[in-house]
mmCIF file of C-alpha atoms in Angstrom:
data_model
loop_
_atom_site.group_PDB
_atom_site.id
_atom_site.type_symbol
_atom_site.label_atom_id
_atom_site.label_comp_id
_atom_site.label_asym_id
_atom_site.label_seq_id
_atom_site.Cartn_x
_atom_site.Cartn_y
_atom_site.Cartn_z
ATOM 1 C CA MET Y 1 -102.847 -44.390 -41.961
ATOM 2 C CA ARG Y 2 -101.276 -45.585 -39.312
ATOM 3 C CA THR Y 3 -100.032 -44.636 -35.649
ATOM 4 C CA PRO Y 4 -96.256 -43.970 -35.637
ATOM 5 C CA ILE Y 5 -94.118 -46.006 -32.873
ATOM 6 C CA ALA Y 6 -93.529 -42.817 -31.036
ATOM 7 C CA TYR Y 7 -96.750 -42.683 -29.272
ATOM 8 C CA PHE Y 8 -96.985 -45.779 -28.385
ATOM 9 C CA LEU Y 9 -93.428 -44.997 -27.019
ATOM 10 C CA MET Y 10 -93.926 -41.859 -25.210
ATOM 11 C CA LEU Y 11 -96.640 -44.012 -23.283
ATOM 12 C CA ALA Y 12 -95.183 -47.142 -22.667
ATOM 13 C CA GLY Y 13 -92.783 -44.549 -20.745
ATOM 14 C CA ILE Y 14 -94.881 -43.443 -19.279
ATOM 15 C CA LEU Y 15 -96.394 -46.607 -17.380
ATOM 16 C CA PHE Y 16 -92.772 -47.637 -16.783
ATOM 17 C CA ALA Y 17 -92.260 -44.746 -14.927
ATOM 18 C CA MET Y 18 -95.048 -44.466 -13.434
ATOM 19 C CA GLY Y 19 -94.669 -48.389 -12.083
ATOM 20 C CA THR Y 20 -91.067 -46.768 -10.966
ATOM 21 C CA VAL Y 21 -92.132 -44.088 -8.638
ATOM 22 C CA GLY Y 22 -95.301 -46.450 -7.700
ATOM 23 C CA VAL Y 23 -92.582 -49.696 -6.219
ATOM 24 C CA LEU Y 24 -90.415 -46.342 -4.939
ATOM 25 C CA VAL Y 25 -93.000 -44.405 -2.821
ATOM 26 C CA ASN Y 26 -95.610 -47.001 -1.728
ATOM 27 C CA ARG Y 27 -95.052 -49.143 1.425
ATOM 28 C CA ASN Y 28 -98.483 -51.733 0.658
ATOM 29 C CA ALA Y 29 -96.969 -54.829 -1.006
ATOM 30 C CA LEU Y 30 -100.360 -54.578 -3.191
ATOM 31 C CA ARG Y 31 -99.460 -51.186 -4.929
ATOM 32 C CA ILE Y 32 -95.646 -52.824 -5.311
ATOM 33 C CA PHE Y 33 -96.846 -55.580 -6.549
ATOM 34 C CA MET Y 34 -99.562 -53.050 -8.609
ATOM 35 C CA SER Y 35 -97.285 -51.524 -9.763
ATOM 36 C CA VAL Y 36 -94.875 -53.956 -10.695
ATOM 37 C CA GLU Y 37 -97.775 -55.540 -13.174
ATOM 38 C CA LEU Y 38 -97.637 -51.747 -14.748
ATOM 39 C CA GLN Y 39 -93.880 -51.581 -15.354
ATOM 40 C CA LEU Y 40 -94.084 -55.923 -16.996
ATOM 41 C CA ASN Y 41 -97.103 -54.337 -19.122
ATOM 42 C CA ALA Y 42 -95.145 -51.192 -20.464
ATOM 43 C CA VAL Y 43 -92.051 -53.362 -21.591
ATOM 44 C CA ASN Y 44 -95.568 -55.374 -23.305
ATOM 45 C CA LEU Y 45 -96.318 -52.617 -25.003
ATOM 46 C CA THR Y 46 -92.659 -51.823 -25.924
ATOM 47 C CA LEU Y 47 -91.873 -55.262 -27.293
ATOM 48 C CA VAL Y 48 -95.727 -55.645 -29.271
ATOM 49 C CA SER Y 49 -94.801 -51.994 -31.411
ATOM 50 C CA PHE Y 50 -91.638 -52.644 -31.920
ATOM 51 C CA ALA Y 51 -93.012 -56.316 -33.234
ATOM 52 C CA ARG Y 52 -95.217 -53.846 -35.113
ATOM 53 C CA MET Y 53 -93.251 -51.776 -36.651
ATOM 54 C CA HIS Y 54 -90.641 -54.260 -37.940
ATOM 55 C CA SER Y 55 -93.782 -56.518 -39.739
ATOM 56 C CA ASP Y 56 -92.517 -59.285 -37.533
ATOM 57 C CA LEU Y 57 -94.535 -62.291 -34.545
ATOM 58 C CA GLY Y 58 -90.948 -61.967 -32.470
ATOM 59 C CA GLY Y 59 -91.566 -59.561 -29.955
ATOM 60 C CA GLN Y 60 -95.638 -60.573 -29.521
ATOM 61 C CA VAL Y 61 -94.259 -63.840 -29.134
ATOM 62 C CA LEU Y 62 -92.727 -62.408 -26.453
ATOM 63 C CA ALA Y 63 -94.604 -60.275 -25.216
ATOM 64 C CA PHE Y 64 -97.025 -63.019 -24.946
ATOM 65 C CA PHE Y 65 -94.916 -65.437 -23.176
ATOM 66 C CA SER Y 66 -94.184 -62.266 -20.461
ATOM 67 C CA MET Y 67 -97.524 -62.390 -19.921
ATOM 68 C CA VAL Y 68 -97.679 -66.076 -18.405
ATOM 69 C CA VAL Y 69 -94.537 -65.914 -16.450
ATOM 70 C CA ALA Y 70 -96.736 -62.249 -15.434
ATOM 71 C CA ALA Y 71 -100.112 -64.553 -14.263
ATOM 72 C CA ALA Y 72 -97.501 -67.073 -12.851
ATOM 73 C CA GLU Y 73 -96.175 -64.240 -10.595
ATOM 74 C CA VAL Y 74 -99.092 -62.976 -9.854
ATOM 75 C CA VAL Y 75 -100.612 -66.555 -8.010
ATOM 76 C CA VAL Y 76 -97.289 -66.521 -6.626
ATOM 77 C CA GLY Y 77 -97.105 -63.320 -5.118
ATOM 78 C CA LEU Y 78 -100.717 -63.157 -3.489
ATOM 79 C CA ALA Y 79 -100.396 -66.178 -1.431
ATOM 80 C CA ILE Y 80 -97.109 -64.664 -0.409
ATOM 81 C CA ILE Y 81 -99.305 -61.083 0.424
ATOM 82 C CA VAL Y 82 -101.871 -62.829 2.215
ATOM 83 C CA SER Y 83 -100.022 -65.274 3.993
ATOM 84 C CA ILE Y 84 -97.818 -62.140 5.536
ATOM 85 C CA TYR Y 85 -101.427 -60.271 6.068
ATOM 86 C CA ARG Y 86 -102.573 -63.564 7.661
ATOM 87 C CA ARG Y 87 -99.653 -64.143 10.346
ATOM 88 C CA ARG Y 88 -99.775 -59.763 11.065
ATOM 89 C CA ARG Y 89 -103.141 -58.655 9.604
ATOM 90 C CA THR Y 90 -101.124 -56.014 7.702
ATOM 91 C CA ILE Y 91 -99.580 -55.610 4.766
ATOM 92 C CA ASP Y 92 -96.504 -52.697 4.928
ATOM 93 C CA VAL Y 93 -93.493 -53.975 4.097
ATOM 94 C CA ASP Y 94 -91.873 -52.827 7.271
ATOM 95 C CA ALA Y 95 -94.016 -55.325 8.896
ATOM 96 C CA ALA Y 96 -92.390 -57.755 6.481
ATOM 97 C CA ARG Y 97 -89.496 -56.996 6.939
ATOM 98 C CA GLU Y 98 -89.794 -57.725 10.822
ATOM 99 C CA MET Y 99 -91.210 -61.764 10.283
ATOM 100 C CA ARG Y 100 -88.398 -64.556 11.061
ATOM 101 C CA TRP Y 101 -89.633 -68.110 9.862
#
């Protein structure tokens, strides 16, 4: 028995909504960063669900490349957050806006 695709899409929608709320509400850069990653994982779940429904590997390949790009984003994003923390001793997003390079 196969699980209906609606379950996966509902879960992906809930995860994406939680990520969106996290981006809009939080002021902590790490929490915003984790919320964006949650949104990316929701999109990957949707891609894999549709790929499974259509018995096509294209969505799974696209989700794989999305995970590779997300891993590179994590490296760059965390480096920026560490740099801001070393300068300001805080990871508050409002403090980063006041920085002049």
